[in-house]
C-alpha cells in the first residue's frame, strides 16, 4: 500500500505496516480469496493430457484449474514479464477481476538441501571446481559470501517485487522447505552440521522473513516444518521449537507449512495430539497409521495430528505464539504406498490429494490444504537421465525400491523440478481430490 493523502503521517511513521502485520495474523489469509492458477502449470499439464486417455485424462483435465504454488527456486524466476516469473505472475493476478491470492515458495538458500543431493541449489558457501557446492568446506566459516549473494541477489529482489504489489495482490510465502528441519535433526550429517551451512540457514531464513514481512506487511509467511514422520517425535519437536525460538521471527509469521513435497497422509484429526500413543485407541480412525509411527512412539501419525502437536509445542515454548498451518496435499491422496516411509523420491503409486481449500478438518489450526509441491514435477533424478546421460544431482534415495525409475520397466526420472510425464499420470490415476 502506497503512502498517500490524509494517511501520510500515519504512513510516514510506518504505523500502517505495524498495524497491518498484526491484523493479518488474526485471520486466515486464504479466507474469502480466489486462488491464482498458474498458466505455466496448465501448460505442463497439457503436454501430458495430449497423450493420456480415459480416467487419467479426465483427471488431468480437471487439474488444469486447481491452484498450486509457484517455486522461486532460482534467481532467474523473480523479475520479468512472463508468468514464468514472480513479477509476471503478480501482474497477471493483479489484473484479474478480483486480484487473486498467489502462493510462492522461497527456495534458494546457500548450501540448499544439505541432507540430499537432488535439489542442491545455485548458491554455495564454497564451490567445487565443477561449480557445485562443496558442502563440507568451511573456509568461509559463516558463509558470508553466500549469504551476501542470497540476501542481495535473491531476497532483496523478491522484496522489491513484493513492495510493488503490496496491498494489491494477496500473497502467501512459504520459506525454504527442509532447511530448519535439517538444522534440527541432521546436525550429525557433516554437510548440514558445519558452521557454514548452519549460519547460511539460520541467518538466511531470519533475513528472508524479516525483509519479506517488511516489504509486504500484508503477506502471510509460513516457515517449513518438515512433516509428522520427521519432526513428529516429541524430542524432535523440542529441538525444532528451540531452532525456531532462536531465530526470533515468530512475531512475523502466520505459522508453518507441513508435508511440503512430502507423502504423509492428511488422515483424520484426533481430539488431542497424542490420543493414539500407548496403543489404547488403535481402532479409532484418527489413529490410522500407514507409516507405523505410533508404534515408534511418534504421536504424529497423520498431518492433522502433527499440526496439533506443533501448535501445542510452539505455543508452550514461545510466549504469545499460536501458529497456523498449511498442509501440502499435492501428492498425499493415496496412503500406504511405500514399503518404507523414509522414502521421499518420486514415490510409486502416489496420488494427488485434496484440492486447495480452507475447509480443513480444524480451521482453528489448519488454514488451508494446498498443492505446494507442484504435482508432476520430479523430486529428483535417477542415476541415468531420460536422455541417457548421467545425472549430476543423483541422490541414492531416488533409487529406493519405492521410487519410480528403480524398476526396469519404468522410465528414468528427470532432475528435480522437471516435468515427469509418467509420474503425473500415476498421480492422476490414484487421485483423491476431495
Ligand atoms: C526442486 C525445485 C522445484 C520444486 C517444485 C524441488 O524439489 O528442487 O527445483 O521447483 O521441487 O517442483
XYZ file of C-alpha atoms and ligand atoms in Angstrom:
446
model
C 0.000 0.000 0.000
C 1.462 3.335 -1.015
C 1.569 6.205 1.486
C -0.714 8.895 0.137
C -3.301 11.565 1.091
C -4.516 12.041 4.682
C -2.838 8.886 5.752
C 0.537 10.417 5.046
C 1.572 10.988 8.639
C 0.353 7.572 9.698
C 2.255 6.048 6.815
C 5.428 8.008 7.184
C 5.734 6.674 10.698
C 5.352 3.174 9.322
C 2.374 2.650 11.594
C 0.310 1.201 8.783
C 2.870 -1.570 8.399
C 2.832 -2.455 12.063
C -0.943 -2.409 12.164
C -1.210 -4.473 9.001
C 1.191 -7.138 10.124
C -0.721 -7.515 13.401
C -4.064 -7.582 11.649
C -3.088 -10.168 9.065
C -2.053 -12.581 11.757
C -5.504 -12.567 13.271
C -7.307 -14.002 10.301
C -6.820 -16.799 7.850
C -5.052 -15.200 4.842
C -6.719 -17.685 2.487
C -10.243 -16.765 3.637
C -12.520 -15.147 1.059
C -9.810 -15.166 -1.595
C -9.801 -16.508 -5.113
C -6.637 -18.593 -5.542
C -4.429 -17.984 -8.553
C -3.988 -20.833 -11.056
C -0.597 -20.890 -12.707
C -0.678 -20.688 -16.503
C 2.741 -22.379 -16.555
C 1.285 -25.345 -14.681
C -1.569 -25.582 -17.155
C 0.973 -25.707 -19.957
C 2.873 -28.549 -18.282
C -0.352 -30.488 -17.781
C -1.310 -30.010 -21.438
C 1.818 -31.859 -22.531
C 0.603 -34.938 -20.613
C -3.090 -34.586 -21.411
C -2.364 -34.958 -25.099
C -1.025 -38.487 -24.588
C -3.495 -39.600 -21.879
C -6.867 -41.295 -22.105
C -9.855 -42.350 -20.008
C -9.978 -41.533 -16.318
C -6.396 -40.299 -16.225
C -7.104 -37.818 -18.976
C -10.280 -36.596 -17.267
C -8.431 -36.082 -14.000
C -5.558 -34.275 -15.674
C -8.044 -32.004 -17.401
C -9.736 -31.168 -14.127
C -6.349 -30.399 -12.583
C -5.782 -27.539 -15.024
C -7.964 -25.296 -12.877
C -6.525 -26.248 -9.489
C -4.324 -23.661 -7.798
C -0.794 -24.657 -6.828
C 2.295 -22.908 -5.503
C 4.974 -21.322 -7.675
C 8.566 -22.133 -6.664
C 11.147 -19.370 -6.753
C 13.920 -21.937 -6.907
C 16.453 -19.691 -8.651
C 17.215 -16.008 -9.075
C 16.018 -16.052 -12.685
C 12.413 -16.613 -11.616
C 11.942 -13.312 -9.793
C 11.759 -10.500 -12.306
C 10.319 -10.326 -15.794
C 7.035 -10.029 -17.623
C 6.086 -13.643 -18.308
C 4.077 -15.842 -15.984
C 7.235 -17.887 -15.503
C 8.393 -15.185 -13.095
C 7.139 -13.890 -9.777
C 6.687 -10.405 -11.182
C 4.750 -11.609 -14.227
C 2.515 -13.764 -12.037
C 1.746 -10.892 -9.677
C 0.944 -8.607 -12.597
C -1.374 -11.255 -14.032
C -3.009 -11.857 -10.639
C -3.452 -8.098 -10.133
C -5.330 -7.826 -13.419
C -7.953 -10.452 -12.629
C -11.486 -9.122 -11.973
C -10.690 -9.641 -8.287
C -6.932 -9.801 -7.594
C -6.130 -13.409 -6.803
C -4.075 -14.901 -3.984
C -0.662 -16.148 -5.094
C 1.434 -18.631 -3.147
C 5.207 -18.577 -3.665
C 7.803 -20.935 -2.272
C 11.045 -19.165 -1.391
C 13.773 -21.730 -2.076
C 17.342 -20.708 -2.818
C 19.384 -20.788 0.408
C 23.151 -21.177 0.199
C 24.027 -24.904 0.522
C 20.404 -25.799 -0.183
C 19.166 -29.339 0.502
C 22.198 -30.258 2.623
C 20.973 -33.739 3.553
C 20.248 -34.832 -0.023
C 21.598 -34.121 -3.458
C 18.519 -33.935 -5.624
C 17.718 -30.271 -5.002
C 21.157 -28.783 -4.422
C 20.907 -25.173 -5.497
C 22.764 -22.375 -7.239
C 24.189 -20.504 -4.209
C 27.001 -22.131 -2.228
C 29.117 -21.355 0.814
C 32.053 -22.842 -1.078
C 32.287 -24.086 -4.663
C 33.843 -27.209 -6.170
C 35.649 -26.958 -9.495
C 32.504 -28.093 -11.340
C 30.600 -25.091 -9.927
C 28.575 -27.141 -7.445
C 28.531 -26.691 -3.686
C 31.296 -28.116 -1.570
C 29.154 -28.758 1.475
C 31.934 -29.729 3.830
C 34.422 -26.959 3.073
C 34.150 -24.308 5.764
C 36.901 -21.948 4.671
C 34.195 -19.267 4.659
C 33.268 -20.212 8.192
C 29.901 -18.457 8.410
C 29.090 -18.475 4.698
C 29.342 -14.697 4.477
C 29.792 -14.560 0.691
C 26.936 -16.997 0.078
C 24.686 -15.095 2.444
C 25.512 -11.781 0.791
C 24.538 -13.219 -2.578
C 21.342 -14.747 -1.145
C 20.302 -11.541 0.580
C 21.153 -9.058 -2.165
C 20.530 -11.010 -5.340
C 17.638 -13.157 -4.207
C 15.706 -11.955 -1.123
C 16.102 -8.223 -1.770
C 14.912 -8.762 -5.344
C 11.845 -10.642 -4.159
C 11.245 -7.877 -1.612
C 11.360 -5.261 -4.373
C 8.726 -7.088 -6.403
C 6.565 -7.675 -3.335
C 6.675 -3.985 -2.473
C 5.325 -3.123 -5.903
C 2.224 -5.263 -5.415
C 1.791 -4.869 -1.664
C -1.848 -4.259 -0.808
C -2.894 -5.005 -4.383
C -2.370 -8.769 -4.619
C -2.757 -11.126 -1.655
C 0.433 -13.117 -1.201
C 1.367 -16.172 0.846
C 5.015 -17.145 1.215
C 6.410 -20.500 2.324
C 10.018 -20.135 3.357
C 12.820 -22.540 2.469
C 11.499 -26.114 2.641
C 13.606 -28.604 4.609
C 16.127 -26.030 5.835
C 15.176 -25.602 9.505
C 14.090 -29.249 9.915
C 17.548 -30.226 8.620
C 19.103 -27.928 11.205
C 17.064 -29.567 13.937
C 17.644 -33.230 13.163
C 20.527 -33.603 10.729
C 23.361 -31.956 12.600
C 25.172 -35.300 12.507
C 25.475 -35.007 8.715
C 28.669 -33.004 8.071
C 27.039 -31.292 5.099
C 24.302 -29.877 7.379
C 26.044 -29.653 10.737
C 29.028 -27.482 9.816
C 29.275 -23.812 10.749
C 28.825 -22.560 7.173
C 25.562 -24.400 6.397
C 24.232 -23.687 9.862
C 24.898 -19.990 9.546
C 23.546 -19.919 5.967
C 20.237 -21.422 7.078
C 19.814 -19.516 10.339
C 20.869 -16.125 9.060
C 19.291 -16.679 5.651
C 15.854 -17.674 6.946
C 15.827 -14.939 9.538
C 16.822 -12.319 6.957
C 14.247 -13.626 4.480
C 11.368 -13.485 6.965
C 12.179 -10.003 8.201
C 12.882 -8.494 4.778
C 9.807 -10.011 3.158
C 7.500 -9.158 6.075
C 8.696 -5.558 5.871
C 8.357 -5.381 2.093
C 4.778 -6.616 2.153
C 3.151 -6.389 5.569
C 0.012 -7.971 4.113
C 1.872 -11.102 3.031
C 1.290 -14.174 5.195
C 4.516 -16.021 5.911
C 4.836 -19.674 6.832
C 8.062 -21.478 7.693
C 8.599 -25.053 6.625
C 8.064 -27.639 9.357
C 9.005 -30.895 7.651
C 6.252 -33.421 8.378
C 4.974 -35.693 11.109
C 7.236 -38.544 10.050
C 10.224 -36.250 10.504
C 9.707 -33.832 13.396
C 6.675 -35.563 14.897
C 8.561 -37.276 17.736
C 8.377 -35.295 20.964
C 12.184 -34.996 21.138
C 12.500 -33.806 17.563
C 9.710 -31.329 18.127
C 11.543 -29.954 21.148
C 14.654 -29.384 19.031
C 12.578 -27.724 16.349
C 10.910 -25.365 18.839
C 14.383 -24.436 20.061
C 15.536 -23.741 16.499
C 12.517 -21.525 15.811
C 12.799 -19.718 19.112
C 16.441 -18.938 18.408
C 15.575 -17.200 15.139
C 13.291 -14.677 16.838
C 10.952 -14.440 13.864
C 7.737 -15.775 15.357
C 6.112 -12.352 15.537
C 6.440 -12.024 11.746
C 4.962 -15.336 10.720
C 1.488 -16.794 10.455
C 2.758 -20.308 11.100
C 4.129 -23.362 9.327
C 3.728 -25.404 6.183
C 3.940 -29.154 6.625
C 4.485 -32.076 4.289
C 5.988 -29.797 1.621
C 6.879 -32.149 -1.237
C 6.077 -34.998 1.163
C 3.799 -38.010 1.005
C 2.411 -38.141 4.576
C -1.362 -38.521 4.635
C -3.789 -35.915 5.997
C -5.835 -38.529 7.852
C -8.480 -37.807 10.441
C -7.917 -35.448 13.321
C -7.965 -36.727 16.926
C -9.203 -34.748 19.928
C -5.680 -34.389 21.270
C -2.320 -34.616 19.555
C -1.193 -37.757 21.405
C -4.535 -39.543 21.596
C -3.108 -42.585 19.775
C 0.036 -43.075 21.834
C 0.222 -46.081 24.101
C -1.899 -48.279 21.847
C -5.184 -47.586 23.643
C -7.078 -46.199 20.682
C -5.717 -48.249 17.807
C -9.154 -48.832 16.315
C -10.119 -45.189 16.149
C -9.995 -43.914 12.540
C -7.909 -40.921 13.658
C -5.180 -43.381 14.685
C -4.840 -44.943 11.200
C -1.114 -45.121 10.770
C 0.239 -46.268 7.402
C 3.813 -45.481 8.449
C 3.580 -47.214 11.819
C 4.721 -44.064 13.574
C 2.722 -44.632 16.739
C 4.490 -47.976 17.158
C 7.735 -45.984 17.133
C 6.370 -43.688 19.826
C 5.675 -40.843 17.408
C 2.206 -39.346 18.033
C 2.102 -37.573 14.642
C 0.597 -40.454 12.672
C -1.035 -38.050 10.227
C -0.530 -34.413 9.266
C -3.571 -33.190 11.205
C -2.355 -34.691 14.464
C 1.067 -33.331 13.600
C -0.494 -29.856 13.253
C -1.997 -30.205 16.743
C 1.360 -31.317 18.122
C 3.213 -28.436 16.502
C 0.668 -25.874 17.697
C 0.884 -27.164 21.258
C 4.676 -27.372 21.388
C 5.233 -23.963 19.782
C 2.661 -22.174 21.914
C 4.137 -23.682 25.056
C 7.727 -22.985 24.024
C 7.408 -19.475 22.587
C 5.387 -16.943 24.501
C 2.421 -15.500 22.645
C 2.966 -17.682 19.567
C -0.088 -19.525 18.220
C 0.969 -20.793 14.788
C -1.388 -21.832 11.999
C -0.645 -24.421 9.344
C -0.867 -25.167 5.648
C -0.691 -28.830 4.674
C 0.729 -29.758 1.278
C -1.801 -32.082 -0.335
C -0.093 -32.248 -3.737
C 0.783 -35.929 -3.571
C -0.837 -37.453 -0.478
C -4.183 -38.561 -1.903
C -3.245 -42.231 -1.532
C -1.808 -43.761 1.631
C 0.242 -46.851 2.362
C 2.035 -46.984 -0.984
C 5.566 -47.004 0.426
C 7.427 -50.027 1.744
C 9.374 -47.637 3.964
C 8.111 -44.202 4.882
C 11.586 -42.697 4.952
C 11.493 -42.863 1.155
C 10.655 -39.489 -0.380
C 11.640 -39.503 -4.040
C 9.045 -39.897 -6.833
C 7.007 -42.439 -4.900
C 5.318 -45.107 -6.987
C 1.555 -45.412 -6.502
C 1.075 -41.932 -5.011
C -1.941 -39.836 -5.945
C -2.708 -36.131 -5.942
C -4.550 -35.068 -2.812
C -7.141 -32.578 -1.692
C -7.583 -29.501 -3.862
C -6.895 -26.095 -2.336
C -9.408 -25.259 0.360
C -9.869 -23.543 3.689
C -12.479 -26.116 4.705
C -9.957 -28.144 6.684
C -10.604 -30.608 9.495
C -9.765 -27.946 12.081
C -9.813 -24.395 10.668
C -8.713 -23.047 14.061
C -5.312 -24.617 13.459
C -5.078 -25.510 9.770
C -5.574 -22.551 7.427
C -5.550 -24.489 4.187
C -4.791 -27.607 2.241
C -2.846 -26.551 -0.831
C -0.741 -28.164 -3.565
C 2.686 -26.853 -2.592
C 4.992 -29.269 -4.394
C 3.851 -28.943 -7.989
C 2.334 -32.350 -8.775
C 4.140 -33.802 -11.789
C 7.456 -32.086 -11.131
C 10.135 -34.601 -10.267
C 11.589 -34.912 -6.751
C 14.964 -35.863 -8.137
C 16.630 -37.778 -10.938
C 17.548 -41.405 -11.395
C 21.258 -42.078 -11.885
C 20.679 -42.064 -15.626
C 18.551 -39.259 -17.017
C 15.778 -39.868 -19.565
C 18.186 -38.821 -22.351
C 20.724 -41.481 -21.299
C 23.274 -39.129 -19.757
C 24.276 -39.409 -16.122
C 22.532 -37.111 -13.647
C 24.770 -34.696 -11.743
C 22.355 -34.378 -8.800
C 21.593 -38.094 -8.447
C 20.733 -38.991 -4.856
C 20.735 -42.671 -3.921
C 17.338 -42.184 -2.248
C 15.924 -41.692 -5.748
C 16.908 -45.308 -6.439
C 14.855 -46.551 -3.457
C 12.571 -49.518 -4.069
C 9.610 -47.135 -3.808
C 10.922 -44.637 -6.377
C 9.623 -44.570 -9.913
C 12.534 -45.420 -12.180
C 14.063 -48.034 -9.903
C 12.376 -50.822 -11.874
C 13.491 -51.793 -15.340
C 10.034 -51.394 -16.831
C 9.763 -47.791 -15.671
C 11.114 -44.670 -17.356
C 14.100 -42.825 -15.850
C 13.295 -39.772 -13.738
C 14.363 -36.244 -14.770
C 16.065 -33.692 -12.496
C 14.150 -32.228 -9.539
C 11.589 -29.704 -10.724
C 11.440 -31.059 -14.288
C 8.167 -32.345 -15.680
C 7.783 -36.117 -15.223
C 5.036 -37.360 -17.515
C 4.989 -40.915 -16.152
C 4.656 -39.650 -12.603
C 1.831 -37.174 -13.220
C -0.192 -39.922 -14.891
C 0.220 -42.134 -11.811
C -0.669 -39.226 -9.569
C -3.804 -38.642 -11.633
C -4.682 -42.350 -11.654
C -4.555 -42.508 -7.848
C -6.012 -39.054 -7.243
C -8.279 -38.270 -4.340
C -9.140 -34.656 -4.851
C -11.738 -34.185 -2.104
C 13.005 -28.719 -6.807
C 12.677 -27.373 -7.378
C 11.241 -27.351 -7.866
C 10.309 -27.797 -6.775
C 8.868 -27.918 -7.249
C 12.010 -29.095 -5.730
O 12.233 -30.400 -5.316
O 14.299 -28.710 -6.304
O 13.540 -27.090 -8.430
O 10.895 -26.069 -8.305
O 10.698 -29.052 -6.249
O 8.710 -28.938 -8.143
